[in-house]
Amino acid sequence: MRWFSWLTSSAANTLVDPVSGRKLYPIDGGIAFPDYHKQETADIPIRNVAMPSHYIVPLRVNPRFTARPIVDIGARVRKGEKIGEPEGKFGVAVHAPTSGVIRDLGHYPMTHVSGLPALAYFIEPDGKDEAIEPTPYRGACDDTDRIRDFLQQMGLAGLGGAAFPSHAKVASSPVKTLIINGAECEPWITCDDRLMREHAAEIVAGACDLAAAVHAQEVLIGIEDNKPQAIAAMQAAAANHGTVTVVAIPTIYPAGGEKQLIERLTGIEVPYGHLSAEFGVLVFNVGTARAVHRALTDGEPLIERVVTLTGAADDPGNRWVRIGHPIAELILEMAPKPEVDRYLLGGPMTGFAIPDLDAPILKGSNCIIAASPDLFPPPPPEQPCIRCGACAPVCPARLEPMALYWFARAQQFGKAQEFHLFDCIECGCCAYVCPAHIPLVDYYRYAKSEIWEREREKSKAQQSKARFEFRNYRLEREKAEKAARAAAKAAETKRRLEAQAKQSSTEASPGDTDSKQESAPSPQALGTNDPDARKKALVEAALARARAKRAAEATEPSGENRE
Ligand code: SF4
Ligand code: SF4
């Protein structure tokens, strides 16, 4: 039985949390698992791990945002020292996890489903773990711009999984409601549960710091009701903070999805392609809230997080792990059983099998599950869809998963988009209930990646067309300008010659009288009736004019020299 009962409002089909008294709004779909497998690790206190032989610290904090390396190979660094400068508006700084020597800067495997490598520092620890002098935040607690810049330099990114830069959210003020996400709805994962039990005061302090930074009027801390100890600890920590309310929400997957949590707590439905900040709401994970407080108060950059080590292991539990810790060394900490055949990163619903164990722990790495055939048997073979319709009612995004599947399979991507493919949050609820064992999410991911690829190709073709049209326009413009320059030059030459001719006629010396006289046909010759004599007179006059013109030109400097 739950630690308290839920009251149902029949009029609006909404729930009321009897402890906080807050109205809770219904959300669609979701799955209540028969076993959440939280008990394997939830009651074990968080421990530290042994220092590994090396750290691989990536400069890419999440698939989209990166940092620029600023330390040379061979340099000695100390714990907390900045080694990567944020790039662009959304990049966040990267810091050394311990003291040691930078041995390499190169591409290393990453914990990404693609297995693609990323630029990273290879750091060899010296075992001293010497730290730099911390520099806490010294500005006003409501100075949004300064806090945003400070968090960017402290390497703050979301610890819930997506590692979205925290400072970018802080910039999204003004905000009415700040939500702290303690729902942690996926089976097996308990890192947030343990953090709330052991560090509730720091999480609440971080929530208050963030609320001040974004000028939020209220703070809601949403926790699934299968974590009664965490709820109690957070309520005790929030007791003296009037604007902070701890709200217990029904345990259902994916209640911890950002959009689902916002809808459950506020009734606001954030449409696809929009940010929650547009609706006056911001969401931060509980781990991020604690890290924000540690950064502002203690000057501690984000270099470590809690990771759940669970599954087929003799020593499961939650551990403090520094960013860059190689997974191959970390999994030894939980003493995996011999039957383990692969390791999953994240929960069983949204996680994936780690392609390369040499990859490091990142800011968004919340859980490693040692998977064995007993715990995670291979899925039965995929069967044809029997159109049972079981996938639709569990979809939290109110989609038609069967239709999306058919369109993706038939490569009718336009139709898939018409059926709101991009509203799919890839929660996996539909695939979980499908009796035909169709890996539906794989089809959606395939369709999305094909559409993105085509969009990229289309965008490239449009850019090429625009470049071609601009080149034609430039050539035409240059041709017209050249013709205009030639016409202007010809007109100028004509004008100058006419002016010269006029000047030479008005300034002619007396000696020129002969030539003038020579250039004009004699009246006697023109007055004669003899046609031969008249023609001869006209020819002589023309020749005389030509001689006079040549003489005049010989006395002028050339046009080329004048220019
Ligand atoms: S649950 Fe599976 S079999 Fe049933 S309609 Fe959906 S895709 Fe088809
Ligand atoms: S994976 Fe997508 S389609 Fe399937 S239930 Fe989740 S949101 Fe709906």
PDB file of N, CA and C in Angstrom, residues 296-354:
ATOM      1  N   LEU A 296      27.398  27.621  -6.991  1.00  0.00           N
ATOM      2  CA  LEU A 296      27.238  29.008  -6.548  1.00  0.00           C
ATOM      3  C   LEU A 296      27.857  29.233  -5.164  1.00  0.00           C
ATOM      4  N   THR A 297      27.634  28.315  -4.257  1.00  0.00           N
ATOM      5  CA  THR A 297      28.042  28.511  -2.860  1.00  0.00           C
ATOM      6  C   THR A 297      29.494  28.100  -2.609  1.00  0.00           C
ATOM      7  N   ASP A 298      29.900  26.991  -3.226  1.00  0.00           N
ATOM      8  CA  ASP A 298      31.240  26.456  -2.932  1.00  0.00           C
ATOM      9  C   ASP A 298      32.227  26.619  -4.086  1.00  0.00           C
ATOM     10  N   GLY A 299      31.766  27.176  -5.198  1.00  0.00           N
ATOM     11  CA  GLY A 299      32.660  27.326  -6.351  1.00  0.00           C
ATOM     12  C   GLY A 299      33.094  25.982  -6.916  1.00  0.00           C
ATOM     13  N   GLU A 300      32.219  24.995  -6.825  1.00  0.00           N
ATOM     14  CA  GLU A 300      32.576  23.635  -7.248  1.00  0.00           C
ATOM     15  C   GLU A 300      32.047  23.373  -8.659  1.00  0.00           C
ATOM     16  N   PRO A 301      32.919  23.220  -9.646  1.00  0.00           N
ATOM     17  CA  PRO A 301      32.419  22.914 -10.991  1.00  0.00           C
ATOM     18  C   PRO A 301      31.812  21.521 -11.045  1.00  0.00           C
ATOM     19  N   LEU A 302      31.028  21.260 -12.076  1.00  0.00           N
ATOM     20  CA  LEU A 302      30.362  19.952 -12.180  1.00  0.00           C
ATOM     21  C   LEU A 302      31.345  18.927 -12.732  1.00  0.00           C
ATOM     22  N   ILE A 303      31.960  18.155 -11.828  1.00  0.00           N
ATOM     23  CA  ILE A 303      32.920  17.134 -12.253  1.00  0.00           C
ATOM     24  C   ILE A 303      32.536  15.744 -11.768  1.00  0.00           C
ATOM     25  N   GLU A 304      31.430  15.628 -11.050  1.00  0.00           N
ATOM     26  CA  GLU A 304      31.032  14.283 -10.629  1.00  0.00           C
ATOM     27  C   GLU A 304      29.523  14.183 -10.490  1.00  0.00           C
ATOM     28  N   ARG A 305      29.020  12.974 -10.492  1.00  0.00           N
ATOM     29  CA  ARG A 305      27.593  12.729 -10.359  1.00  0.00           C
ATOM     30  C   ARG A 305      27.387  11.369  -9.691  1.00  0.00           C
ATOM     31  N   VAL A 306      26.124  11.072  -9.310  1.00  0.00           N
ATOM     32  CA  VAL A 306      25.801   9.758  -8.753  1.00  0.00           C
ATOM     33  C   VAL A 306      25.378   8.847  -9.905  1.00  0.00           C
ATOM     34  N   VAL A 307      25.933   7.627  -9.910  1.00  0.00           N
ATOM     35  CA  VAL A 307      25.585   6.647 -10.942  1.00  0.00           C
ATOM     36  C   VAL A 307      25.086   5.386 -10.234  1.00  0.00           C
ATOM     37  N   THR A 308      23.938   4.866 -10.694  1.00  0.00           N
ATOM     38  CA  THR A 308      23.412   3.602 -10.164  1.00  0.00           C
ATOM     39  C   THR A 308      24.105   2.440 -10.877  1.00  0.00           C
ATOM     40  N   LEU A 309      24.697   1.546 -10.104  1.00  0.00           N
ATOM     41  CA  LEU A 309      25.293   0.317 -10.670  1.00  0.00           C
ATOM     42  C   LEU A 309      24.409  -0.827 -10.208  1.00  0.00           C
ATOM     43  N   THR A 310      23.755  -1.490 -11.111  1.00  0.00           N
ATOM     44  CA  THR A 310      22.767  -2.486 -10.704  1.00  0.00           C
ATOM     45  C   THR A 310      22.662  -3.602 -11.736  1.00  0.00           C
ATOM     46  N   GLY A 311      21.741  -4.536 -11.476  1.00  0.00           N
ATOM     47  CA  GLY A 311      21.567  -5.671 -12.390  1.00  0.00           C
ATOM     48  C   GLY A 311      22.168  -6.930 -11.794  1.00  0.00           C
ATOM     49  N   ALA A 312      22.720  -7.767 -12.660  1.00  0.00           N
ATOM     50  CA  ALA A 312      23.309  -9.030 -12.225  1.00  0.00           C
ATOM     51  C   ALA A 312      24.694  -8.760 -11.638  1.00  0.00           C
ATOM     52  N   ALA A 313      24.727  -8.326 -10.363  1.00  0.00           N
ATOM     53  CA  ALA A 313      25.984  -7.938  -9.727  1.00  0.00           C
ATOM     54  C   ALA A 313      25.947  -8.305  -8.245  1.00  0.00           C
ATOM     55  N   ASP A 314      27.131  -8.574  -7.672  1.00  0.00           N
ATOM     56  CA  ASP A 314      27.194  -8.939  -6.255  1.00  0.00           C
ATOM     57  C   ASP A 314      27.289  -7.722  -5.342  1.00  0.00           C
ATOM     58  N   ASP A 315      27.709  -6.567  -5.871  1.00  0.00           N
ATOM     59  CA  ASP A 315      27.867  -5.372  -5.043  1.00  0.00           C
ATOM     60  C   ASP A 315      27.212  -4.167  -5.727  1.00  0.00           C
ATOM     61  N   PRO A 316      25.875  -4.240  -5.928  1.00  0.00           N
ATOM     62  CA  PRO A 316      25.216  -3.112  -6.592  1.00  0.00           C
ATOM     63  C   PRO A 316      25.108  -1.917  -5.649  1.00  0.00           C
ATOM     64  N   GLY A 317      24.683  -0.788  -6.165  1.00  0.00           N
ATOM     65  CA  GLY A 317      24.507   0.398  -5.320  1.00  0.00           C
ATOM     66  C   GLY A 317      24.774   1.655  -6.124  1.00  0.00           C
ATOM     67  N   ASN A 318      24.681   2.783  -5.415  1.00  0.00           N
ATOM     68  CA  ASN A 318      24.947   4.067  -6.066  1.00  0.00           C
ATOM     69  C   ASN A 318      26.335   4.558  -5.686  1.00  0.00           C
ATOM     70  N   ARG A 319      27.020   5.158  -6.645  1.00  0.00           N
ATOM     71  CA  ARG A 319      28.402   5.609  -6.430  1.00  0.00           C
ATOM     72  C   ARG A 319      28.570   7.058  -6.906  1.00  0.00           C
ATOM     73  N   TRP A 320      29.452   7.783  -6.198  1.00  0.00           N
ATOM     74  CA  TRP A 320      29.905   9.087  -6.709  1.00  0.00           C
ATOM     75  C   TRP A 320      30.976   8.801  -7.760  1.00  0.00           C
ATOM     76  N   VAL A 321      30.723   9.225  -8.978  1.00  0.00           N
ATOM     77  CA  VAL A 321      31.650   8.933 -10.080  1.00  0.00           C
ATOM     78  C   VAL A 321      32.011  10.245 -10.767  1.00  0.00           C
ATOM     79  N   ARG A 322      33.287  10.430 -11.027  1.00  0.00           N
ATOM     80  CA  ARG A 322      33.695  11.660 -11.717  1.00  0.00           C
ATOM     81  C   ARG A 322      33.531  11.503 -13.232  1.00  0.00           C
ATOM     82  N   ILE A 323      33.246  12.628 -13.877  1.00  0.00           N
ATOM     83  CA  ILE A 323      33.037  12.626 -15.322  1.00  0.00           C
ATOM     84  C   ILE A 323      34.363  12.234 -15.991  1.00  0.00           C
ATOM     85  N   GLY A 324      34.303  11.274 -16.864  1.00  0.00           N
ATOM     86  CA  GLY A 324      35.508  10.807 -17.550  1.00  0.00           C
ATOM     87  C   GLY A 324      35.980   9.454 -17.055  1.00  0.00           C
ATOM     88  N   HIS A 325      35.354   8.925 -15.997  1.00  0.00           N
ATOM     89  CA  HIS A 325      35.741   7.618 -15.441  1.00  0.00           C
ATOM     90  C   HIS A 325      35.431   6.540 -16.490  1.00  0.00           C
ATOM     91  N   PRO A 326      36.408   5.721 -16.895  1.00  0.00           N
ATOM     92  CA  PRO A 326      36.124   4.710 -17.920  1.00  0.00           C
ATOM     93  C   PRO A 326      35.133   3.670 -17.398  1.00  0.00           C
ATOM     94  N   ILE A 327      34.140   3.327 -18.214  1.00  0.00           N
ATOM     95  CA  ILE A 327      33.099   2.383 -17.793  1.00  0.00           C
ATOM     96  C   ILE A 327      33.699   1.010 -17.505  1.00  0.00           C
ATOM     97  N   ALA A 328      34.699   0.622 -18.281  1.00  0.00           N
ATOM     98  CA  ALA A 328      35.312  -0.702 -18.086  1.00  0.00           C
ATOM     99  C   ALA A 328      35.830  -0.846 -16.650  1.00  0.00           C
ATOM    100  N   GLU A 329      36.351   0.234 -16.067  1.00  0.00           N
ATOM    101  CA  GLU A 329      36.858   0.172 -14.692  1.00  0.00           C
ATOM    102  C   GLU A 329      35.719   0.348 -13.682  1.00  0.00           C
ATOM    103  N   LEU A 330      34.703   1.134 -14.058  1.00  0.00           N
ATOM    104  CA  LEU A 330      33.601   1.378 -13.129  1.00  0.00           C
ATOM    105  C   LEU A 330      32.770   0.113 -12.873  1.00  0.00           C
ATOM    106  N   ILE A 331      32.553  -0.676 -13.905  1.00  0.00           N
ATOM    107  CA  ILE A 331      31.676  -1.851 -13.722  1.00  0.00           C
ATOM    108  C   ILE A 331      32.321  -2.883 -12.787  1.00  0.00           C
ATOM    109  N   LEU A 332      33.620  -2.816 -12.607  1.00  0.00           N
ATOM    110  CA  LEU A 332      34.270  -3.739 -11.662  1.00  0.00           C
ATOM    111  C   LEU A 332      33.812  -3.443 -10.240  1.00  0.00           C
ATOM    112  N   GLU A 333      33.403  -2.173  -9.997  1.00  0.00           N
ATOM    113  CA  GLU A 333      32.966  -1.748  -8.663  1.00  0.00           C
ATOM    114  C   GLU A 333      31.746  -2.521  -8.180  1.00  0.00           C
ATOM    115  N   MET A 334      30.891  -2.972  -9.113  1.00  0.00           N
ATOM    116  CA  MET A 334      29.675  -3.673  -8.679  1.00  0.00           C
ATOM    117  C   MET A 334      29.846  -5.188  -8.696  1.00  0.00           C
ATOM    118  N   ALA A 335      31.028  -5.670  -8.995  1.00  0.00           N
ATOM    119  CA  ALA A 335      31.301  -7.112  -9.039  1.00  0.00           C
ATOM    120  C   ALA A 335      30.271  -7.851  -9.892  1.00  0.00           C
ATOM    121  N   PRO A 336      30.318  -7.652 -11.195  1.00  0.00           N
ATOM    122  CA  PRO A 336      29.307  -8.271 -12.055  1.00  0.00           C
ATOM    123  C   PRO A 336      29.383  -9.793 -12.011  1.00  0.00           C
ATOM    124  N   LYS A 337      28.238 -10.438 -12.158  1.00  0.00           N
ATOM    125  CA  LYS A 337      28.185 -11.900 -12.128  1.00  0.00           C
ATOM    126  C   LYS A 337      28.683 -12.466 -13.469  1.00  0.00           C
ATOM    127  N   PRO A 338      29.133 -13.720 -13.447  1.00  0.00           N
ATOM    128  CA  PRO A 338      29.715 -14.277 -14.676  1.00  0.00           C
ATOM    129  C   PRO A 338      28.736 -14.347 -15.840  1.00  0.00           C
ATOM    130  N   GLU A 339      27.438 -14.427 -15.537  1.00  0.00           N
ATOM    131  CA  GLU A 339      26.483 -14.610 -16.631  1.00  0.00           C
ATOM    132  C   GLU A 339      26.144 -13.316 -17.381  1.00  0.00           C
ATOM    133  N   VAL A 340      26.714 -12.195 -16.932  1.00  0.00           N
ATOM    134  CA  VAL A 340      26.417 -10.909 -17.602  1.00  0.00           C
ATOM    135  C   VAL A 340      26.871 -10.987 -19.061  1.00  0.00           C
ATOM    136  N   ASP A 341      25.953 -10.629 -19.965  1.00  0.00           N
ATOM    137  CA  ASP A 341      26.322 -10.694 -21.390  1.00  0.00           C
ATOM    138  C   ASP A 341      26.399  -9.321 -22.056  1.00  0.00           C
ATOM    139  N   ARG A 342      25.933  -8.271 -21.359  1.00  0.00           N
ATOM    140  CA  ARG A 342      26.095  -6.918 -21.900  1.00  0.00           C
ATOM    141  C   ARG A 342      25.770  -5.910 -20.801  1.00  0.00           C
ATOM    142  N   TYR A 343      26.103  -4.668 -21.040  1.00  0.00           N
ATOM    143  CA  TYR A 343      25.822  -3.601 -20.071  1.00  0.00           C
ATOM    144  C   TYR A 343      24.948  -2.551 -20.741  1.00  0.00           C
ATOM    145  N   LEU A 344      23.905  -2.151 -20.000  1.00  0.00           N
ATOM    146  CA  LEU A 344      23.000  -1.123 -20.521  1.00  0.00           C
ATOM    147  C   LEU A 344      23.322   0.208 -19.861  1.00  0.00           C
ATOM    148  N   LEU A 345      23.272   1.268 -20.631  1.00  0.00           N
ATOM    149  CA  LEU A 345      23.424   2.609 -20.059  1.00  0.00           C
ATOM    150  C   LEU A 345      22.058   3.258 -20.005  1.00  0.00           C
ATOM    151  N   GLY A 346      21.622   3.675 -18.806  1.00  0.00           N
ATOM    152  CA  GLY A 346      20.275   4.205 -18.634  1.00  0.00           C
ATOM    153  C   GLY A 346      19.339   3.087 -18.236  1.00  0.00           C
ATOM    154  N   GLY A 347      18.056   3.400 -18.190  1.00  0.00           N
ATOM    155  CA  GLY A 347      17.071   2.398 -17.797  1.00  0.00           C
ATOM    156  C   GLY A 347      16.744   1.444 -18.929  1.00  0.00           C
ATOM    157  N   PRO A 348      15.984   0.383 -18.623  1.00  0.00           N
ATOM    158  CA  PRO A 348      15.662  -0.595 -19.660  1.00  0.00           C
ATOM    159  C   PRO A 348      14.695  -0.076 -20.717  1.00  0.00           C
ATOM    160  N   MET A 349      13.982   1.017 -20.427  1.00  0.00           N
ATOM    161  CA  MET A 349      13.029   1.528 -21.415  1.00  0.00           C
ATOM    162  C   MET A 349      13.691   2.444 -22.441  1.00  0.00           C
ATOM    163  N   THR A 350      14.544   3.335 -21.996  1.00  0.00           N
ATOM    164  CA  THR A 350      15.152   4.294 -22.929  1.00  0.00           C
ATOM    165  C   THR A 350      16.649   4.085 -23.078  1.00  0.00           C
ATOM    166  N   GLY A 351      17.238   3.173 -22.311  1.00  0.00           N
ATOM    167  CA  GLY A 351      18.682   2.962 -22.383  1.00  0.00           C
ATOM    168  C   GLY A 351      19.076   2.111 -23.585  1.00  0.00           C
ATOM    169  N   PHE A 352      20.367   1.829 -23.683  1.00  0.00           N
ATOM    170  CA  PHE A 352      20.882   1.040 -24.814  1.00  0.00           C
ATOM    171  C   PHE A 352      22.112   0.275 -24.355  1.00  0.00           C
ATOM    172  N   ALA A 353      22.427  -0.788 -25.098  1.00  0.00           N
ATOM    173  CA  ALA A 353      23.621  -1.576 -24.783  1.00  0.00           C
ATOM    174  C   ALA A 353      24.859  -0.752 -25.119  1.00  0.00           C
ATOM    175  N   ILE A 354      25.784  -0.666 -24.167  1.00  0.00           N
ATOM    176  CA  ILE A 354      26.971   0.174 -24.381  1.00  0.00           C
ATOM    177  C   ILE A 354      27.845  -0.482 -25.452  1.00  0.00           C
TER     178      ILE A 354
END
